[in-house]
Coordinates of C-alpha atoms in Angstrom, one line a residue:
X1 CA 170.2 65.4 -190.5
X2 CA 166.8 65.5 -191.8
X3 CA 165.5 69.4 -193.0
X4 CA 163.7 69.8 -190.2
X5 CA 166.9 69.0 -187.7
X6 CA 169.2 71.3 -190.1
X7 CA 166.4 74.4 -189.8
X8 CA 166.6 74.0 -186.3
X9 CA 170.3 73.7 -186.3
X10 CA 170.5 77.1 -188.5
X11 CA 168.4 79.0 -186.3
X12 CA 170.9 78.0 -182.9
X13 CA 174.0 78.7 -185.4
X14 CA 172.8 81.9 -186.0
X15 CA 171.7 82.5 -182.2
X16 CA 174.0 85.0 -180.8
X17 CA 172.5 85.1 -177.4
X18 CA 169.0 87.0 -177.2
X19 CA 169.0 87.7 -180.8
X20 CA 169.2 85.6 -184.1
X21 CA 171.6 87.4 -187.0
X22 CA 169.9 86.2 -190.5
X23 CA 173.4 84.9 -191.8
X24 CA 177.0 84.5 -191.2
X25 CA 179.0 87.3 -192.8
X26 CA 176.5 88.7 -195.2
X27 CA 174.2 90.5 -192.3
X28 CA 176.1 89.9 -189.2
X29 CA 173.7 92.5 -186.7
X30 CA 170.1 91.9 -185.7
X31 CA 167.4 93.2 -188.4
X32 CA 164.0 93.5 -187.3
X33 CA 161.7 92.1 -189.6
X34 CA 164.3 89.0 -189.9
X35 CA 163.9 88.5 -186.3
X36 CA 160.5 88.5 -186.1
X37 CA 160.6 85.5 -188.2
X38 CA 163.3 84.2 -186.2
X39 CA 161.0 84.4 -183.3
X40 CA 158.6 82.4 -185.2
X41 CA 160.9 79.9 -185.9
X42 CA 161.9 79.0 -182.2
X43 CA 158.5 78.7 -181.2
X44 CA 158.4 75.3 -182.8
X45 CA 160.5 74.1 -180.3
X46 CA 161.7 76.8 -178.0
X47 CA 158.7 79.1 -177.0
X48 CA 160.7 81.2 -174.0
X49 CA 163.8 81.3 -177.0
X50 CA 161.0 82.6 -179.1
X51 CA 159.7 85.8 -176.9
X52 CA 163.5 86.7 -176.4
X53 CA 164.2 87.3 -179.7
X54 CA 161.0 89.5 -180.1
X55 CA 162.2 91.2 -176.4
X56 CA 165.7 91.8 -177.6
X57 CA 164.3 93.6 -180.4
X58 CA 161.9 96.1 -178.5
X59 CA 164.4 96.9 -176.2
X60 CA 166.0 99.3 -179.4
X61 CA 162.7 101.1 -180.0
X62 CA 163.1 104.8 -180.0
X63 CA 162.1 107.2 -177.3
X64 CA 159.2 108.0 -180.4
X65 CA 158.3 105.0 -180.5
X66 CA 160.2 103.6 -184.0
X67 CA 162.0 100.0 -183.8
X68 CA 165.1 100.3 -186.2
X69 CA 165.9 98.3 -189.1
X70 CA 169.6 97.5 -187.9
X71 CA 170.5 97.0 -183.9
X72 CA 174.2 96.6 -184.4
X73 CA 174.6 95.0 -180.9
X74 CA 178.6 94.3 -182.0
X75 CA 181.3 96.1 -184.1
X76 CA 181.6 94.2 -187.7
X77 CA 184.0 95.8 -189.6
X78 CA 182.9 93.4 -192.8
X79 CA 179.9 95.1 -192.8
X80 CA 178.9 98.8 -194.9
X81 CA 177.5 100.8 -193.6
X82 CA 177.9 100.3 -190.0
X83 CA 176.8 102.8 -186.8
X84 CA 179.3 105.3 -187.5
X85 CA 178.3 105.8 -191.0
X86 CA 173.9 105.6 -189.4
X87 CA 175.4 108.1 -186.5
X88 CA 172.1 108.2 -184.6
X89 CA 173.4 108.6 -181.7
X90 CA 171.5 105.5 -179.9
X91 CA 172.9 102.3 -177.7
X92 CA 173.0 100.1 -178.4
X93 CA 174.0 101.6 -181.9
X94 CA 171.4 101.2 -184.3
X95 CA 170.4 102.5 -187.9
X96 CA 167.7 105.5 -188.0
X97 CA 165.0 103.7 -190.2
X98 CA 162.3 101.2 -189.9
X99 CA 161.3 98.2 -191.1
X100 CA 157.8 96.3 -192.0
X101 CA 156.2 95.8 -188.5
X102 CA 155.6 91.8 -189.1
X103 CA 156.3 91.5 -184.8
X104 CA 152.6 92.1 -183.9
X105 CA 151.5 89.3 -186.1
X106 CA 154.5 87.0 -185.7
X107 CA 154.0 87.5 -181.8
X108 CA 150.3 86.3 -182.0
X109 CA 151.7 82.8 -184.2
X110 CA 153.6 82.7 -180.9
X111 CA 151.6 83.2 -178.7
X112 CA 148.7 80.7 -180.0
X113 CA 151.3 77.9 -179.4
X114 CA 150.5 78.3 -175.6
X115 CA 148.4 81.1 -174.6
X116 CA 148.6 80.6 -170.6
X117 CA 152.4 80.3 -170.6
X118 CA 153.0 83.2 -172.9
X119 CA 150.5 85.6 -171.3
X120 CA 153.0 87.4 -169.0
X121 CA 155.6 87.8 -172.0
X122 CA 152.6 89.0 -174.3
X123 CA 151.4 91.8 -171.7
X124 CA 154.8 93.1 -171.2
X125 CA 155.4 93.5 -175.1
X126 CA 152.1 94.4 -176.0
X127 CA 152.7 98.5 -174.7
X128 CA 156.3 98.3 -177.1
X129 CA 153.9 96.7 -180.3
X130 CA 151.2 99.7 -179.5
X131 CA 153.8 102.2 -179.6
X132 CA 155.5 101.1 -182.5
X133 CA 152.2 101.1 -184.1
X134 CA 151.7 104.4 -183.3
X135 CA 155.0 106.0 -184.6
X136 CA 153.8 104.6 -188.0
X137 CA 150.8 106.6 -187.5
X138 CA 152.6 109.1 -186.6
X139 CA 155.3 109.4 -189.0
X140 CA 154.7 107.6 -192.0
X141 CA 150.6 107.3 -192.4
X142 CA 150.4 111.0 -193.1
X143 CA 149.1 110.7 -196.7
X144 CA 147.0 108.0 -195.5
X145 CA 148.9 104.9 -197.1
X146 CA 152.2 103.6 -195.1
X147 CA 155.2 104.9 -196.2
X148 CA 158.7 104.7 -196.7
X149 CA 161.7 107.3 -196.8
X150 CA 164.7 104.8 -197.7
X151 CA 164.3 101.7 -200.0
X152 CA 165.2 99.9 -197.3
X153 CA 162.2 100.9 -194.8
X154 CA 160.7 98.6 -196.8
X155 CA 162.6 95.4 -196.6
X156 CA 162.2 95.0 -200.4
X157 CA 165.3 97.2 -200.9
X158 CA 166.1 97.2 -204.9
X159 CA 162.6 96.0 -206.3
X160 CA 160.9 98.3 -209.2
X161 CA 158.4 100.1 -207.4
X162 CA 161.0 102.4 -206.1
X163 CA 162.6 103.2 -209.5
X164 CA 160.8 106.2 -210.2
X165 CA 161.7 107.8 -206.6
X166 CA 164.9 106.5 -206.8
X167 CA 165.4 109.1 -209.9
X168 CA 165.1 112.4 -208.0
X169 CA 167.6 111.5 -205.5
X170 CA 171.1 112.8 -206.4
X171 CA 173.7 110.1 -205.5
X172 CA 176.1 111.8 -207.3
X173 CA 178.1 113.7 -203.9
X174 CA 178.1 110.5 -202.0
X175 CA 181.6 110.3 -201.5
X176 CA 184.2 107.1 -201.9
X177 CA 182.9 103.9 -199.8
X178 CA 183.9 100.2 -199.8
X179 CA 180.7 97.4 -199.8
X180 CA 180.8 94.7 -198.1
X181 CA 177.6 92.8 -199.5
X182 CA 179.5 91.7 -203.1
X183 CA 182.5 90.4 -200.8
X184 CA 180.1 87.8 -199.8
X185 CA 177.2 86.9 -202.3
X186 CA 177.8 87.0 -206.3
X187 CA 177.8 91.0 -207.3
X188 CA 174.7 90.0 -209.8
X189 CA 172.2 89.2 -207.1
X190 CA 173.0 92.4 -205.5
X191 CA 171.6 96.2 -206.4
X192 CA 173.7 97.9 -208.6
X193 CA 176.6 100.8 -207.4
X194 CA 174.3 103.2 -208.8
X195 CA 171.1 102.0 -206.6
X196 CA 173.8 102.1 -203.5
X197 CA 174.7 105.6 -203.7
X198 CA 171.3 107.1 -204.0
X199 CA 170.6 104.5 -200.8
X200 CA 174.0 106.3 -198.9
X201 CA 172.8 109.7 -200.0
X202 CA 169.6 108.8 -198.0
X203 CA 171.3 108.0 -195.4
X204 CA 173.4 110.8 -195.0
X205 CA 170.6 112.8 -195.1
X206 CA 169.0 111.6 -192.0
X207 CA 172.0 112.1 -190.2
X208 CA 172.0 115.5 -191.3
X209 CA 168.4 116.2 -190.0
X210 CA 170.1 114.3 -186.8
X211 CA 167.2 111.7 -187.7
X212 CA 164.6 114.1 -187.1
X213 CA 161.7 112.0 -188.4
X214 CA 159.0 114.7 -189.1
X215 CA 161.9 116.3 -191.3
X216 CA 162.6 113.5 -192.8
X217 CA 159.7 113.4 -194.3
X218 CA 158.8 116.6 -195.0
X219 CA 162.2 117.6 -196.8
X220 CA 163.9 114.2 -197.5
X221 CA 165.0 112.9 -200.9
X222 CA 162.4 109.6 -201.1
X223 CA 158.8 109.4 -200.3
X224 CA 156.9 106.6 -201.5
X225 CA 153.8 104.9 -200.1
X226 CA 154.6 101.3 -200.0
X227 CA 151.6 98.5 -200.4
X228 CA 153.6 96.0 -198.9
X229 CA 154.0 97.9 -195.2
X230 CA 150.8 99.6 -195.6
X231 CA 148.8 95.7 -195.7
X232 CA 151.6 94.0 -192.8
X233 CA 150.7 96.9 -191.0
X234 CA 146.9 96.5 -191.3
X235 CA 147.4 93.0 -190.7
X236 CA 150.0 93.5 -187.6
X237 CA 147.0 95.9 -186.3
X238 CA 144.0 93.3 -186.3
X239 CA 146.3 90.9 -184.9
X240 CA 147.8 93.6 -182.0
X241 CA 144.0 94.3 -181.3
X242 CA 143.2 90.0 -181.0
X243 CA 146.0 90.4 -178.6
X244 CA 144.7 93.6 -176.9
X245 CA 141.4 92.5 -175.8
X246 CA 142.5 88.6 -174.9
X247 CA 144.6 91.1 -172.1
X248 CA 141.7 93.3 -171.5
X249 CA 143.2 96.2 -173.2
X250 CA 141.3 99.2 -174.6
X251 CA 142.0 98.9 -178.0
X252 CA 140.1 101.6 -180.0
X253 CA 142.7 103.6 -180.4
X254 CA 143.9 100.5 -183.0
X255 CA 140.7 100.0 -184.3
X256 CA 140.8 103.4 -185.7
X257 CA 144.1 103.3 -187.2
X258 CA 142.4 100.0 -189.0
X259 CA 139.8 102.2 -190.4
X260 CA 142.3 104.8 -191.6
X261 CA 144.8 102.4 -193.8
X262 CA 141.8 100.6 -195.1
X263 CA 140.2 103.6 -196.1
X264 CA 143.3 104.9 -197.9
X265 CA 143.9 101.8 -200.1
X266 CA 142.1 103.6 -203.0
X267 CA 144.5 106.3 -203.1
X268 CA 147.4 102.9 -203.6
X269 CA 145.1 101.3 -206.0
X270 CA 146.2 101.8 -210.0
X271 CA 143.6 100.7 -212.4
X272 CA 146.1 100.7 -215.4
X273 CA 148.2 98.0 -213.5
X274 CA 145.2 96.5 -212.3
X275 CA 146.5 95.9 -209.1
X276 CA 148.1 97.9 -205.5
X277 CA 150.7 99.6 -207.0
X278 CA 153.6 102.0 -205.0
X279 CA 152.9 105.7 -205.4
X280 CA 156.2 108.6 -205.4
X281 CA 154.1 111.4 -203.0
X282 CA 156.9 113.5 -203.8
X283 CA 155.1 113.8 -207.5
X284 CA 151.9 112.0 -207.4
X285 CA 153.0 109.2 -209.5
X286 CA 152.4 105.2 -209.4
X287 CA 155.4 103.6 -210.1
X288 CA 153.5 101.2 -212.5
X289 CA 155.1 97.8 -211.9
X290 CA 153.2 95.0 -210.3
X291 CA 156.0 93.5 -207.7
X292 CA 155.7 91.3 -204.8
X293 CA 154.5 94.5 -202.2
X294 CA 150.7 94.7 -204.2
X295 CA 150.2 90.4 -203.1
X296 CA 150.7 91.4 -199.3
X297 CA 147.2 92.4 -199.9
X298 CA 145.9 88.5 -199.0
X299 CA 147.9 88.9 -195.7
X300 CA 145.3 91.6 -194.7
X301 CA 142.1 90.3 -196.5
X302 CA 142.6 92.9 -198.7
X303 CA 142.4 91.2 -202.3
X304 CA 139.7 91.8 -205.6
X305 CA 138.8 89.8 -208.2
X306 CA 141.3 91.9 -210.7
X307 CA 144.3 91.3 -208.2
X308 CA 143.7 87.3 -208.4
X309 CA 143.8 87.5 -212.3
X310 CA 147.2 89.3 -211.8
X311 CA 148.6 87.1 -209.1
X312 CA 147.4 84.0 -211.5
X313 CA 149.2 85.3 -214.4
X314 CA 152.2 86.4 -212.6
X315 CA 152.3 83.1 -210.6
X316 CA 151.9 80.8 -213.6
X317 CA 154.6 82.5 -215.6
X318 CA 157.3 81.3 -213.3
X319 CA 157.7 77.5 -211.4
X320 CA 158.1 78.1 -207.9
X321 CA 156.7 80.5 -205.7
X322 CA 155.3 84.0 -206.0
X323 CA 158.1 86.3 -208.1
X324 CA 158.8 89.5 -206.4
X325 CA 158.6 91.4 -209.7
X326 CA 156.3 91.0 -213.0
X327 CA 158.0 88.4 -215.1
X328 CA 156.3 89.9 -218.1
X329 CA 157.7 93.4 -217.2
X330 CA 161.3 94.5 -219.3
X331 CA 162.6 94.8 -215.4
X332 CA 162.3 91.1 -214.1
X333 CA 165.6 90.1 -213.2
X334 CA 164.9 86.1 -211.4
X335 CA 168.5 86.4 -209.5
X336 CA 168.6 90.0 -208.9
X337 CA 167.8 90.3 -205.3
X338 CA 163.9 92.2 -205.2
X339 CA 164.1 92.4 -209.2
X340 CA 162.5 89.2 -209.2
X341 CA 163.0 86.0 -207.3
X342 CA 160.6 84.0 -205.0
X343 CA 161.8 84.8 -201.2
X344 CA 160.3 81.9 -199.1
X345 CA 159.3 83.9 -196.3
X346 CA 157.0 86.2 -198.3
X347 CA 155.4 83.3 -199.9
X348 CA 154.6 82.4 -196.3
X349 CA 152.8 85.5 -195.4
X350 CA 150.9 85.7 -198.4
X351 CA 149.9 82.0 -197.6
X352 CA 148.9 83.5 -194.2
X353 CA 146.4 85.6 -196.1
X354 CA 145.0 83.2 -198.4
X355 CA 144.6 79.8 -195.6
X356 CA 142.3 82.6 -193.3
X357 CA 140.4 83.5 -196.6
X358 CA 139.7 79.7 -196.8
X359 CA 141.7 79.8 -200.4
X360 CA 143.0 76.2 -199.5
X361 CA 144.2 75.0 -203.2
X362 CA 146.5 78.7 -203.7
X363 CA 147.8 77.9 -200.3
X364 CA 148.9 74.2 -200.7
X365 CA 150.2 75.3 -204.3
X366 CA 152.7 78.0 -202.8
X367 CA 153.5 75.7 -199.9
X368 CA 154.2 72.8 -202.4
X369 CA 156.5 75.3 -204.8
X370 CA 158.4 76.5 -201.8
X371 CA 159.3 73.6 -200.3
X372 CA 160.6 72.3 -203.2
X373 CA 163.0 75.2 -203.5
X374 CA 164.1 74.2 -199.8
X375 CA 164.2 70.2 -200.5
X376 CA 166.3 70.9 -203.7
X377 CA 169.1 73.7 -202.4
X378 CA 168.4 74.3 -198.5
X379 CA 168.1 77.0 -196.4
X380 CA 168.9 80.0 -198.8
X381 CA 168.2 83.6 -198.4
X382 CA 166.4 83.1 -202.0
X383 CA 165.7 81.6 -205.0
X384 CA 165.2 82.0 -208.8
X385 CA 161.2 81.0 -209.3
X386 CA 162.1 79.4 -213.1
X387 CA 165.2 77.2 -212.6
X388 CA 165.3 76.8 -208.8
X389 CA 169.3 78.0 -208.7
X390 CA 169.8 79.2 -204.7
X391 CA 170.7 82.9 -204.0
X392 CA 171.6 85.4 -201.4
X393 CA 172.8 84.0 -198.3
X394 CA 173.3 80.4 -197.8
X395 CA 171.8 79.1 -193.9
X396 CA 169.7 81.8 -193.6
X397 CA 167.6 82.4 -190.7
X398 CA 163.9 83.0 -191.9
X399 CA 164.1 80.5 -194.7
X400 CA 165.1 78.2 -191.7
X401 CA 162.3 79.7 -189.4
X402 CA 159.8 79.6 -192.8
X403 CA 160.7 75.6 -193.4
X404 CA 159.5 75.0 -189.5
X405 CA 156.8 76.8 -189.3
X406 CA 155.3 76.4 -192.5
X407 CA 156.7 75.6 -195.7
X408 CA 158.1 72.0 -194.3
X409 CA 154.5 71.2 -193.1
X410 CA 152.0 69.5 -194.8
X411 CA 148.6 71.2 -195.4
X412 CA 146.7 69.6 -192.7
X413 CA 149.0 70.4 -190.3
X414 CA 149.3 73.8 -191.3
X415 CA 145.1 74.6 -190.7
X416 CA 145.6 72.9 -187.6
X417 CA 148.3 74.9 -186.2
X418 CA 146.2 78.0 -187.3
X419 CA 143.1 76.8 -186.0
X420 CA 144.6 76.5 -182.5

């Protein structure tokens, strides 16, 4: 089979019926921002396949509006830590945090493939998008930035800019618990036991609020305002208003949240870095490490003249794609997990941002390196930017649903897809 044939082979192996898991084994539920992608990757050749993935995930949103991280639609023993240790009490079971809202603008890529036929899906899942815009509003835009009360909210779960929240949580009563992640993926690429129980300690936390998200935040452990989910969110609302008035919706309530996150990007922006930089509001403090979260700024037309000198220099220190940490900083790590290596599927929003800013030579660049990570070790979760080794999971979904859409296309193909 040709890559093409094996990504679309990946994303029906890894079809359990409504929803896509992202691997075998290693993450065996349905994650959110993983099946956005998903969803993005069936609409290359099955558009209705395509709007059920993004309809099995709305159907877990919360009565507040919030779409969990984790819908754990199955029991899977291999996997820690599962609904009983979450306990929120939902059903299908599901964890009792978020993830970066990517669906808005992954459901518009879908829905430009064929605007008539998808209007009827996009109306019915517009309300679900609105509210789950809202809840972040609600809950997590209240010091005007997005943010994030678990490491994992943000789907860059171990990468620097958390260290310095990650300090004043006390993992140190967690208890005795068995991972599953090392059972499946070398222990190296993987956050550290220390990491894991300040991430459980979290955890247990919400379930002793009984995931009362106002509480959360106001008493919880973590608090950090995360660039990465503050510019998809931006992003997923211009897109969720495209949407809103192509269906004749009143959409001023989103063009007011737009107003709000762009005017609290000074409050995220550290001049000593240079660059967007992740803030603890539990202190006041920047975490002070340029990672992959601060380049999410091109997704939502959100860059400056300093951040291009830093993505340059960070770029060009490496070989293939955008590094998710500094590799000039004493905490790049290119194999540990968010520490450092090039994820293909970030690359691809970031080349989102810079194709609509008409940045055409950065674009084909990052669509050249990435590709030649896939065409050299295939569909894995992700991959060291110097030396090209493979890492995470092997067959992953969104590297799969990246390759399709994106990363497996030449450039002209890729404006022309856009344009449409």
């Amino acid at each position: 089979m040709n890559l093409d044939q094996q990504a679309r082979a990946i994303l029906r192996g890894n079809d359990k019926g409504g929803y896509t898991v992202p691997t075998h084994g290693l993450y065996p539920y349905q994650w959110n921002w993983d099946s956005a992608f998903a969803a993005w990757g069936f609409s290359t050749f099955d558009v209705p396949r395509a709007w059920d993935e993004l309809d099995t995930l709305m159907a877990s949103q919360w009565s507040d509006g919030m779409v969990p991280h984790i819908i754990f639609h199955q029991d899977d023993p291999g996997y820690f830590p599962g609904p009983d240790v979450w306990n929120t009490g939902q059903t299908p079971p599901t964890s009792g945090i978020s993830q970066p809202p990517v669906a808005a603008t992954m459901a518009r890529q879908i829905w430009e493939v064929d605007r008539d036929a998808g209007e009827a899906r996009m109306r019915a899942l517009f309300p679900k998008l609105l509210k789950w815009h809202r809840w972040w509003h609600e809950f997590r835009c209240t010091h005007g930035p997005a943010a994030i009360t678990h490491p994992w909210e943000s789907g860059r779960d171990n990468c620097p800019d958390w260290d310095k929240g990650m300090e004043g949580v006390d993992g140190s009563g967690v208890g005795e618990y068995t991972r599953r992640d090392t059972g499946h993926v070398d222990a190296s690429m993987r956050p550290k036991k220390e990491e894991y129980d300040r991430y459980i300690t979290m955890v247990q936390f919400g379930v002793k609020v009984g995931w009362d998200q106002a509480r959360i935040v106001a008493e919880g452990p973590f608090l950090m305002a995360d660039p990465g989910i503050t510019f998809i969110l931006l992003r997923g609302h211009e897109d969720l208003a495209v949407m809103g008035r192509a269906l004749g919706e009143d959409v001023s309530e989103i063009e007011g949240w737009t107003h709000q996150l762009r005017n609290a990007l000074p409050l995220i922006w550290n001049p000593e870095l240079r660059a967007y930089d992740a803030k603890n509001l539990l202190t006041g403090e920047f975490a002070g490490v340029l990672g992959s979260g601060a380049f999410m700024a091109y997704l939502a037309d959100a860059s400056n003249p300093e951040l291009d000198a830093e993505l340059l220099r960070v770029w060009d220190a490496v070989n293939y794609g955008i590094p998710s940490a500094d590799p000039e900083a004493s905490i790049f790590d290119p194999r540990r997990y968010w520490r450092g290596p090039s994820w293909p599927f970030a690359n691809a929003l970031m080349a989102i941002g810079l194709r609509d800013a008409g940045r055409d030579d950065l674009e084909e660049r990052l669509r050249r390196e990435t590709a030649a990570l896939i065409e050299a070790h295939g569909f894995y979760e992700y991959f060291d930017p110097i030396d090209m080794t493979p890492c995470g999971g092997a067959d992953f979904t969104w590297t799969a649903a990246i390759w399709l859409t994106w990363a497996g296309k030449d450039v002209a193909e890729t404006h022309q897809k856009g344009a449409a």
